[in-house]
Coordinates of C-alpha atoms and ligand atoms in Angstrom, one line a residue:
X1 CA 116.0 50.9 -47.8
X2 CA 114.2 48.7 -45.4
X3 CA 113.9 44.6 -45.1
X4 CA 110.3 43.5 -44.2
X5 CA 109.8 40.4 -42.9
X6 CA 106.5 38.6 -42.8
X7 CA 106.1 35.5 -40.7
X8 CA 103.3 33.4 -41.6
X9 CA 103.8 34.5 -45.3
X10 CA 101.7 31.0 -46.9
X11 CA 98.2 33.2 -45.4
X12 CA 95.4 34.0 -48.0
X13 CA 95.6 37.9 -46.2
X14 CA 99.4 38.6 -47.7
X15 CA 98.6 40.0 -51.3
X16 CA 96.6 42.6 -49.4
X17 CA 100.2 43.7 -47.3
X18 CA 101.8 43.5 -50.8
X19 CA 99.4 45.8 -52.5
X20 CA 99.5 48.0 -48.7
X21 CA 103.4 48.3 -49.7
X22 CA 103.3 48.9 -53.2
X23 CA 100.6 51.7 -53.1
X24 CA 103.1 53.1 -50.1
X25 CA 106.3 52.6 -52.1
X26 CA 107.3 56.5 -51.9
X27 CA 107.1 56.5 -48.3
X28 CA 108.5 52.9 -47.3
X29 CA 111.4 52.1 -49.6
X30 CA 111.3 48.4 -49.6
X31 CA 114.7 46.4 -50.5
X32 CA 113.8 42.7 -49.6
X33 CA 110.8 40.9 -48.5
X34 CA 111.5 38.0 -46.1
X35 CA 108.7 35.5 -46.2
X36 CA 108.9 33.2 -43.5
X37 CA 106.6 29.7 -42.9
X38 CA 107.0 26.8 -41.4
X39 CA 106.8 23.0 -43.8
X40 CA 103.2 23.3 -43.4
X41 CA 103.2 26.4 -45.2
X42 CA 105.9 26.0 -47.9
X43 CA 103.7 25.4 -50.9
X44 CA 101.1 27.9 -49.9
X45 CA 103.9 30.6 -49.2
X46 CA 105.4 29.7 -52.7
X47 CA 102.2 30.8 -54.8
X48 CA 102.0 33.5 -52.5
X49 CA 105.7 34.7 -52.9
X50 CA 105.0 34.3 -56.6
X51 CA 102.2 36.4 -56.5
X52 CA 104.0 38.9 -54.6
X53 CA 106.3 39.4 -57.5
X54 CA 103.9 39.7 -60.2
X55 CA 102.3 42.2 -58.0
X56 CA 105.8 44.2 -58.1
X57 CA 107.2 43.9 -61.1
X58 CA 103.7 45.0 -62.5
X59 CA 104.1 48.2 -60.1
X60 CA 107.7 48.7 -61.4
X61 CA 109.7 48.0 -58.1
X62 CA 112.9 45.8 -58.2
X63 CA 112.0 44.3 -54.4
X64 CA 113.8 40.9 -54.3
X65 CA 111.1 38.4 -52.3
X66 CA 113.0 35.7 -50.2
X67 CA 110.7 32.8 -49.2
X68 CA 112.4 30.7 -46.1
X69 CA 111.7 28.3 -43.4
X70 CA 114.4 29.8 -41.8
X71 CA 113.6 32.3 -39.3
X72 CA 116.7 33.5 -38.3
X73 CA 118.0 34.2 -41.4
X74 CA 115.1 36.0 -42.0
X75 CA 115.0 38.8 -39.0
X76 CA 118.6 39.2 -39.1
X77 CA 119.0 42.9 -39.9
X78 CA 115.1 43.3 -40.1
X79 CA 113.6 46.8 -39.8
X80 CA 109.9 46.0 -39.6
X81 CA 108.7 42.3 -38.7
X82 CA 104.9 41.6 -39.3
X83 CA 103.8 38.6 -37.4
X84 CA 100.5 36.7 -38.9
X85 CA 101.0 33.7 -38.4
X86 CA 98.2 30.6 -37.0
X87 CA 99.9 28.1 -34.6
X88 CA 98.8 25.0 -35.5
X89 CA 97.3 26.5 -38.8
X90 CA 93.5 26.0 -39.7
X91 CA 92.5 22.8 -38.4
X92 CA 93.4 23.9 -34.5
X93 CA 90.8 26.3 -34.9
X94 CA 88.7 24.2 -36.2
X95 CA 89.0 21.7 -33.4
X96 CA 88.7 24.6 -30.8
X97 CA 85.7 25.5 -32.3
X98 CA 84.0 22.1 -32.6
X99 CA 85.3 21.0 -29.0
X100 CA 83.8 24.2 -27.8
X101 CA 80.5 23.8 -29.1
X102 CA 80.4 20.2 -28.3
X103 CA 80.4 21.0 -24.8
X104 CA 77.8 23.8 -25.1
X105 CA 80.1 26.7 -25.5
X106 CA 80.8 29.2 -28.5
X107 CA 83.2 28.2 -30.9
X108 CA 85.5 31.1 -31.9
X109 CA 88.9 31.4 -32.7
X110 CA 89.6 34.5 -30.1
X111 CA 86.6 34.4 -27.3
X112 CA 86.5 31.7 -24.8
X113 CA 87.9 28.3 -24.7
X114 CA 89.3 28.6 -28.5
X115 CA 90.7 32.1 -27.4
X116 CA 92.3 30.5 -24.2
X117 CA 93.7 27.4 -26.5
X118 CA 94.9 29.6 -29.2
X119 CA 96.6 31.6 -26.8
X120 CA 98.2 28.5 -25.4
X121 CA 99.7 27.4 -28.5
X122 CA 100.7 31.0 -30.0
X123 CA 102.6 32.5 -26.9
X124 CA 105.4 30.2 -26.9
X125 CA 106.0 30.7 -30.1
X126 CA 105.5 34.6 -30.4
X127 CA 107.8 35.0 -27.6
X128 CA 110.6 32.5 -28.9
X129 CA 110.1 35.8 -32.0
X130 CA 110.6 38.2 -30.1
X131 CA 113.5 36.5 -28.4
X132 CA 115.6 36.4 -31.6
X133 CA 114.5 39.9 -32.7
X134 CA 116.2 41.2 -29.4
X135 CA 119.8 39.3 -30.8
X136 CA 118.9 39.5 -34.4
X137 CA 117.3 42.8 -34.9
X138 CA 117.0 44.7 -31.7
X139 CA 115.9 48.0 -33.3
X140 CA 112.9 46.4 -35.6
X141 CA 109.6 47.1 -35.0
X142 CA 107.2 44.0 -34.6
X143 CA 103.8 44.7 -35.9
X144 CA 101.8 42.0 -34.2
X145 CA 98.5 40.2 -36.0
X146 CA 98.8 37.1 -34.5
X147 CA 95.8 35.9 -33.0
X148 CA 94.7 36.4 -29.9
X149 CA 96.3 39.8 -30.9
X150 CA 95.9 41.6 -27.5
X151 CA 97.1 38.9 -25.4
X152 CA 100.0 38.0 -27.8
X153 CA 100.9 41.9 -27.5
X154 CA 100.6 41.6 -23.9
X155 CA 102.8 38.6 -23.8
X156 CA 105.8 39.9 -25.9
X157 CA 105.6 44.3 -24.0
X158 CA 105.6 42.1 -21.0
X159 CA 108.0 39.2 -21.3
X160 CA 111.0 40.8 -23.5
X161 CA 112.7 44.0 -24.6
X162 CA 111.8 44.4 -28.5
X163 CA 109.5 47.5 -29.6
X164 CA 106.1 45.9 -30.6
X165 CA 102.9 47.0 -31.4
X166 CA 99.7 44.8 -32.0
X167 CA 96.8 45.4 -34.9
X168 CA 93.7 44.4 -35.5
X169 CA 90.9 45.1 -38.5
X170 CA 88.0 45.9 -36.2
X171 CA 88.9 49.2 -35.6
X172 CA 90.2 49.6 -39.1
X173 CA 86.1 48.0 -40.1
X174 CA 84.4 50.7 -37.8
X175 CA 85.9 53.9 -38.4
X176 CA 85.2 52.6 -42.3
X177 CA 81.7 52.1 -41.4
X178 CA 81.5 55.7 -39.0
X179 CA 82.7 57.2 -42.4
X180 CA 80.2 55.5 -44.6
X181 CA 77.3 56.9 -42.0
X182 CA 78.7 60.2 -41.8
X183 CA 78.6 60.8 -45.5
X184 CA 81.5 59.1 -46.9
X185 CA 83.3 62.1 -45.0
X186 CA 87.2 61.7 -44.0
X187 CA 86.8 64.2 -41.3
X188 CA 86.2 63.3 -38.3
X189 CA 88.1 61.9 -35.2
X190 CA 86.9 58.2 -33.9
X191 CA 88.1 57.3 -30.2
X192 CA 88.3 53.2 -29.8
X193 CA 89.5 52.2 -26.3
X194 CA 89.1 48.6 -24.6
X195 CA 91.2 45.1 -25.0
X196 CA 91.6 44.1 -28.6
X197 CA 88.1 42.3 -29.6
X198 CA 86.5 44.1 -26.7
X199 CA 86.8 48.0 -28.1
X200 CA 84.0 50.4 -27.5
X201 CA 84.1 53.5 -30.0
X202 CA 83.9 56.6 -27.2
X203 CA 83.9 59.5 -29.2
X204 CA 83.1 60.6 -32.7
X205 CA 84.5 64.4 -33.1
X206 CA 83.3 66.7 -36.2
X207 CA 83.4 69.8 -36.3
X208 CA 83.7 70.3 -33.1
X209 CA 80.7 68.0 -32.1
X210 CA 80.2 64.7 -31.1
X211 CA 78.6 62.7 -33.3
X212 CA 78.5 59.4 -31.9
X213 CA 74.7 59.4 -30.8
X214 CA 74.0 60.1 -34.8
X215 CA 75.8 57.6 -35.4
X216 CA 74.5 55.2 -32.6
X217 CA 70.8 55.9 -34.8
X218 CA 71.8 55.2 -37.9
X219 CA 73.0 52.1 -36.8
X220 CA 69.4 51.0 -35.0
X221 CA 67.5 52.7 -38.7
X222 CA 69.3 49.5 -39.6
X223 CA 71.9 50.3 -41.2
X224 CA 75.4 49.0 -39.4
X225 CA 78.3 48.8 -42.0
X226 CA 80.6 48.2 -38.9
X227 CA 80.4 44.7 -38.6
X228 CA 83.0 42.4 -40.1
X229 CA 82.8 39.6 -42.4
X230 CA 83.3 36.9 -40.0
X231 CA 80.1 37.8 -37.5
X232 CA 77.2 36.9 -39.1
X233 CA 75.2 40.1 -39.4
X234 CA 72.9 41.3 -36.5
X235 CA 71.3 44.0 -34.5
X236 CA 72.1 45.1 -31.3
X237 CA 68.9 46.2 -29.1
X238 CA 68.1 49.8 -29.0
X239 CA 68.5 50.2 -25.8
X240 CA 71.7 48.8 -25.5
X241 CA 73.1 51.5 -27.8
X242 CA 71.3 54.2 -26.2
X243 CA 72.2 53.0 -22.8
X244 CA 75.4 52.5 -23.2
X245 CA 76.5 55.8 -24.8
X246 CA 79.1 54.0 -26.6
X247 CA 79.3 51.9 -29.7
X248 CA 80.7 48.5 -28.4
X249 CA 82.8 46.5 -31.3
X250 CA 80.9 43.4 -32.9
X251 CA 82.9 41.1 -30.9
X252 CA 81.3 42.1 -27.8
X253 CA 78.1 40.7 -29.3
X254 CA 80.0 37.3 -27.9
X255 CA 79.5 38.8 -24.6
X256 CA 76.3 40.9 -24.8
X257 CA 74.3 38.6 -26.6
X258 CA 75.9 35.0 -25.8
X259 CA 73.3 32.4 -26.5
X260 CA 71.7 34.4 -29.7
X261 CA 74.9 33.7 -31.1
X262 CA 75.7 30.7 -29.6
X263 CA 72.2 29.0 -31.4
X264 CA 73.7 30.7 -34.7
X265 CA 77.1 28.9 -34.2
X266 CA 74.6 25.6 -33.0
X267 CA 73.2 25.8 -36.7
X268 CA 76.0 27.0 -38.5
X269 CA 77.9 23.7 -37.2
X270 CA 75.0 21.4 -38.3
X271 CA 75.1 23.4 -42.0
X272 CA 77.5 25.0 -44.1
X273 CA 79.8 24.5 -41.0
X274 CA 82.3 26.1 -38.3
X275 CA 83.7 29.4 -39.4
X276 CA 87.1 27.9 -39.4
X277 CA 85.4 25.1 -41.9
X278 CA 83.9 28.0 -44.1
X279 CA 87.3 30.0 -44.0
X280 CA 89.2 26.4 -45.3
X281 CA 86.8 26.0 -48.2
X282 CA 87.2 30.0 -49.1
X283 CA 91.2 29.6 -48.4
X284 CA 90.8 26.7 -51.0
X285 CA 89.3 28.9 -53.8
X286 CA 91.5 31.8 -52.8
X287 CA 94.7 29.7 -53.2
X288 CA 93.5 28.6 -56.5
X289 CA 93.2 32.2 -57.9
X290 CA 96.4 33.1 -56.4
X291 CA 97.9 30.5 -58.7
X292 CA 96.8 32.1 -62.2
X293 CA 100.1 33.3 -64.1
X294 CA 98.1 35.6 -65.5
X295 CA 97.1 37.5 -62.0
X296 CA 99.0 40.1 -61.0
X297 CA 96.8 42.2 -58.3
X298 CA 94.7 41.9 -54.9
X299 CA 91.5 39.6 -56.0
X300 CA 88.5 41.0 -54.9
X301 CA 87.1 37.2 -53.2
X302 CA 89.6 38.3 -50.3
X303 CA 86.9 40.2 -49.1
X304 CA 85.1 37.5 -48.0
X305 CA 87.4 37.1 -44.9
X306 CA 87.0 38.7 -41.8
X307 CA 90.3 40.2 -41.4
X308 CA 90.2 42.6 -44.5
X309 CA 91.8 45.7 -44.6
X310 CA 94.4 44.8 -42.3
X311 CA 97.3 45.9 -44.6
X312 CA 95.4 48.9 -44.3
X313 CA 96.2 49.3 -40.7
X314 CA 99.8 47.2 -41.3
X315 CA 101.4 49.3 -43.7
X316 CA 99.8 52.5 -42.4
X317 CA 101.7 52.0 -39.3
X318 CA 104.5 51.1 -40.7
X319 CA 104.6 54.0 -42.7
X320 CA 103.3 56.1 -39.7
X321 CA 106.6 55.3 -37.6
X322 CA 108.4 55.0 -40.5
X323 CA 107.8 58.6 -41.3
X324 CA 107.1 59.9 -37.8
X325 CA 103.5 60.9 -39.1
X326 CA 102.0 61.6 -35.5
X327 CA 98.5 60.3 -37.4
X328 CA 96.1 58.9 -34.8
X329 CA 95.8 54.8 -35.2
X330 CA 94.1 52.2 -32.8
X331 CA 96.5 50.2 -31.8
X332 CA 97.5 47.4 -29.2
X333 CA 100.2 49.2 -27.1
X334 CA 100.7 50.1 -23.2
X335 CA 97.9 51.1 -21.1
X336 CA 100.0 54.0 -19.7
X337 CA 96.7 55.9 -17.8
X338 CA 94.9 55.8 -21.0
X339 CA 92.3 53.5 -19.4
X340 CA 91.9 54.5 -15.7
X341 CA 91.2 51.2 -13.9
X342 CA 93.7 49.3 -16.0
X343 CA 97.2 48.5 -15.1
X344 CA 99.8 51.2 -16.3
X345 CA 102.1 48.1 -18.2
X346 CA 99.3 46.4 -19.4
X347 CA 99.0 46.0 -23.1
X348 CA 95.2 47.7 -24.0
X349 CA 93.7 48.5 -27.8
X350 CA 93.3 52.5 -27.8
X351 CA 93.3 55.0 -30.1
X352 CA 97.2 56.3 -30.1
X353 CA 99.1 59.0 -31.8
X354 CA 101.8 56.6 -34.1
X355 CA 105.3 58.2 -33.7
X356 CA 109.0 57.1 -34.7
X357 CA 109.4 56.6 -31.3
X358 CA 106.0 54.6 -30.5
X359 CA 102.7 55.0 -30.2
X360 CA 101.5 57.3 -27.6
X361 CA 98.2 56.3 -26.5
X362 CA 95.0 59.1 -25.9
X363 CA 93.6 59.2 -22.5
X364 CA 89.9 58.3 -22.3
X365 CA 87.3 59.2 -20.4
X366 CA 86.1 57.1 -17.9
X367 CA 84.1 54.4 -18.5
X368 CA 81.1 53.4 -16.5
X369 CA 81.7 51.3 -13.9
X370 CA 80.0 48.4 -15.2
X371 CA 81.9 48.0 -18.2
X372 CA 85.3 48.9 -16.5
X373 CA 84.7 45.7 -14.4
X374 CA 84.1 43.8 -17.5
X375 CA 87.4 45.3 -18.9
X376 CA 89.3 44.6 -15.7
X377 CA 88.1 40.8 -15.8
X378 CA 89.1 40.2 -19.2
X379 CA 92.3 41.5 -18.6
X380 CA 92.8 39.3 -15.9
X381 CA 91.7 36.3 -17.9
X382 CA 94.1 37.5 -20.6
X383 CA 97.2 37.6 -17.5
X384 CA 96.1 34.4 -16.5
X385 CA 95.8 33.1 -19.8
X386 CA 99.1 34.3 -20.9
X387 CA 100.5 32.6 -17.4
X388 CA 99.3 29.3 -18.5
X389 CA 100.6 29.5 -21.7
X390 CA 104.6 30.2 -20.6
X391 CA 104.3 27.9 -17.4
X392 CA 101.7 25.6 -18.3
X393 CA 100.2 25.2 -15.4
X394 CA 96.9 24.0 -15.2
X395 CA 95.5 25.2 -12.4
X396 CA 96.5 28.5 -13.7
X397 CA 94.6 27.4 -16.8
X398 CA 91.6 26.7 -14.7
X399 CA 91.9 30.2 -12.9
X400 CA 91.5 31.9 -16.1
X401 CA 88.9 29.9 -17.9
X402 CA 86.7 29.8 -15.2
X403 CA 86.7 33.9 -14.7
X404 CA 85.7 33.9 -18.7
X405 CA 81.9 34.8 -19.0
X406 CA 82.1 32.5 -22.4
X407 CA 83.2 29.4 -20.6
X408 CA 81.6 26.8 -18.3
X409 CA 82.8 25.3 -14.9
X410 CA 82.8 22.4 -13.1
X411 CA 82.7 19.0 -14.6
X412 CA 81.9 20.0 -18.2
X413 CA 84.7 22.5 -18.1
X414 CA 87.5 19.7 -16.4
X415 CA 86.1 17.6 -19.6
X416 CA 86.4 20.4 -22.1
X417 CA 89.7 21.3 -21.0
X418 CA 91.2 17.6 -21.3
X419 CA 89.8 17.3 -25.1
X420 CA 91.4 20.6 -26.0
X421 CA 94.8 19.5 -24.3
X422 CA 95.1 16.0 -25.8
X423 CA 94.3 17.5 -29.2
X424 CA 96.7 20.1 -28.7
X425 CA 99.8 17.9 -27.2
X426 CA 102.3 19.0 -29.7
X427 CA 101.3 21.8 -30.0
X428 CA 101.2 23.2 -26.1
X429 CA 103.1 23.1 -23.4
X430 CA 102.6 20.1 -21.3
X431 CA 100.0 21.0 -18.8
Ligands
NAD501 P1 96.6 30.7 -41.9 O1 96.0 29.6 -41.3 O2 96.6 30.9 -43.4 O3 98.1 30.9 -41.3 C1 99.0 31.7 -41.9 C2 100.3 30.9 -42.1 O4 101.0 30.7 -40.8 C3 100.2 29.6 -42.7 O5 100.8 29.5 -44.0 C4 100.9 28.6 -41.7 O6 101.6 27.6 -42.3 C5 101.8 29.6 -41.0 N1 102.3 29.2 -39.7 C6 101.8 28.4 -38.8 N2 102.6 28.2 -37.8 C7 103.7 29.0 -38.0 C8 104.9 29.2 -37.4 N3 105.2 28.7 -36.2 N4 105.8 30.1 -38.0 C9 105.6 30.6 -39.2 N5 104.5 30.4 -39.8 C10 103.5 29.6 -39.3 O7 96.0 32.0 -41.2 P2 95.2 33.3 -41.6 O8 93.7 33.0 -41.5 O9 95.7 33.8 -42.9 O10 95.5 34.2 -40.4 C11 96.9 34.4 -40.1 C12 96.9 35.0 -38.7 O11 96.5 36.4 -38.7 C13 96.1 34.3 -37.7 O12 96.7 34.3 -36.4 C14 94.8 35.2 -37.7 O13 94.1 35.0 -36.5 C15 95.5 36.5 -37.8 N6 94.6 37.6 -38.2 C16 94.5 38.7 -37.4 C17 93.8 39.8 -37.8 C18 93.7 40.8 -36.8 O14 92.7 41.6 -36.8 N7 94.6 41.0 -35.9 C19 93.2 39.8 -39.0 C20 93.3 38.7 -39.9 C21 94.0 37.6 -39.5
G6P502 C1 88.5 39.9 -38.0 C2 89.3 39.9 -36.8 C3 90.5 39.1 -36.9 C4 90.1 37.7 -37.3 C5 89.3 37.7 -38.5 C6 88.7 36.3 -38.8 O1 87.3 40.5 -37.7 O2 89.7 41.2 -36.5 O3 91.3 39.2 -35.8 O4 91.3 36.9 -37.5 O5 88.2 38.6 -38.4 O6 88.3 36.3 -40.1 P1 88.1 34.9 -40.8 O7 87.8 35.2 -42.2 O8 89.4 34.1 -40.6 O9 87.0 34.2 -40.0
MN503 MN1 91.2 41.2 -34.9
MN504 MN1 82.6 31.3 -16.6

């Protein structure tokens, strides 16, 4: 019988892992549920934990649900450790965002300067995790959600010994969406491959075809259910589609399309505000239905976040490794050849077959050369990035920042960079 531990338990996305678990309870027998937060957290984690065991007790499981700010007691003996926590919680991504924009870049809380900061503040602390795991639970899997997911993944397969593998929803979001376009059908085979937030789906296998240029037309007919909540909806020019031969993830509209969204974010701001402003108002409302006695089940308003159906892809992989399923799953895990161009030991989002003893990631083919150069300098800025964030060096900083096709140079930049390292000074290392 297993111990779960979730760190970052107070976020509005946990009844969605509870209801991933209970709906899996055959296959993962769950003991204890460790939920982990920090002061900040405490009361949000308390209606959460409460929740939680209205949600089992209604299901009929005895699962005792610990709530600590006590990590270590927490991961001791830990089989499975899901990480989803927000270094410096909601308001350092809002002031990522609003610096960002301020200065005439896009304000997002994994792309560009906010990527870079939250990176800078979560990497200390992700790997001070995964250095107790290696004392406290050396055989427990750590299923990574953190944000920035891929270079947090990176960070911990690179800097310590524990097994870890990092998620996101995105590709969880488009192989819902391929579905949807392919008839509601459950057969088929997507291939993802790319850095987390910068996927491209390669291949879409039925029946022995590929469908992925039917796809790539329903999408411009105008129909493109494989956008997440977050990104305000859009179109992506037909000939980028066509051209491309692959369906890049909505994230890379950051890149693709950088001052369309850029004026969005411009007006957004100015309006209903930030999305890390929106999220805080929809966090608010959540919270408050999360507190009815009476509520015992997932409430649908949790849709409105970006990051749904993560339990999806959290308890599927728990149960995939759990249970040595050998299902296919995009996941955040070693490059191994998978993407020729990319370091062998660098961590890279692909479309793996999830054993007990890992995932083993599908080779691709290769991309065009284009994009492999844009894959080959985000991964650098992700190295450097990660760098900064154990050494703290700033010219290190300023090596990666300036390589990011999302961030500015020169004076602006020098500025930008100050702002976002006085605001952050407890909660960085000193650059
Ligand atoms: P949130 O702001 O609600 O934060 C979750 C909890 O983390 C809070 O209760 C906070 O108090 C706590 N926390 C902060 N620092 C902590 C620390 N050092 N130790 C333990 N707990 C700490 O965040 P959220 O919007 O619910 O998202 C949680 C995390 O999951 C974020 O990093 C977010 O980016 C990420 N996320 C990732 C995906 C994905 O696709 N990988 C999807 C959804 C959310
Ligand atoms: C998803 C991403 C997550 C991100 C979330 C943001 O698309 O995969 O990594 O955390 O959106 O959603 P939010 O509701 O917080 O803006
Ligand atoms: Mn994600
Ligand atoms: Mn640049």
């Amino acid at each position: 019988e297993l111990k779960i531990v979730i760190i970052g338990a107070g976020s509005s996305y946990t009844p969605e892992l509870i209801e991933g678990l209970i709906n899996r309870a055959a296959e993962l027998p769950l003991r204890e549920l460790w939920m982990v937060d920090i002061e900040e957290g405490r009361e949000k984690m308390a209606i959460i934990a409460n929740l939680a065991r209205r949600m089992l007790n209604k299901a009929g499981l005895s699962v005792t649900v610990h709530e600590t700010l006590n990590r270590r007691e927490a991961l001791a003996g830990a089989d499975y450790v899901c990480s989803q926590f927000r270094a410096g919680c909601l308001n350092a991504r809002i002031s990522d965002e609003r610096i960002s924009l301020k200065y005439g870049m896009i304000g997002q809380e994994t792309n560009g300067l906010g990527g870079f900061a939250n990176a800078c503040r979560t990497i200390p602390i992700a790997l001070e995790i995964a250095r107790e795991m290696e004392t406290l639970c050396p055989d427990a899997w750590l299923l990574n959600f953190t944000n920035p997911s891929g270079m947090v993944t990176e960070a911990i397969l690179r800097h310590s010994s524990i097994k870890a593998v990092g998620l996101c929803n995105v590709p969880v979001i488009m192989q819902k969406g391929v579905s949807q376009l392919l008839g509601n059908s459950a057969d088929f085979i997507m291939q993802v491959a790319g850095l987390n937030h910068f996927i491209f789906a390669r291949q879409i296998l039925q029946n022995g075809k590929d469908k992925l240029h039917d796809v790539i037309d329903e999408i411009l007919a105008g129909n493109d259910p494989l956008v997440p909540r977050n990104i305000p909806p859009f179109s992506w020019p037909a000939h980028v589609l066509k051209g491309l031969g692959m369906i890049p993830c909505a994230y890379l509209r950051y890149y693709y399309m950088k001052d369309d969204i850029l004026k969005q974010e411009i007006g957004e701001a100015g309006g209903e505000g930030t999305r890390g402003e929106v999220v805080k108002a929809l966090e608010h409302q959540l919270f408050e239905i999360y507190k009815n006695p009476d509520l015992a089940e997932k409430p649908k308003a949790l849709e409105g976040r970006g990051g749904q159906y993560y339990s999806e892809a959290a308890c599927e992989l728990m149960s995939a490794i759990h249970n040595d399923k050998r299902i296919i799953m995009h996941v955040n895990t070693r490059n191994n050849g998978a993407i020729n161009g990319l370091p062998d030991d660098c961590a890279v989002e692909v479309s793996s077959v999830i054993t007990r003893s890992g995932p083993l990631p599908l080779n691709v083919a290769a991309f065009p050369e284009d994009t492999l150069r844009l894959l080959q300098l985000m991964k650098n800025f992700e190295q450097l990035t990660i760098e900064a964030a154990i050494t703290g060096d700033r010219h290190t900083a300023w090596r990666a920042l300036v390589l990011n096709p999302l961030i500015t140079s020169g004076t602006l930049l020098e500025e930008a960079l100050a702002e976002v390292l006085e605001e952050n000074k407890a909660l960085m290392p000193s650059f």
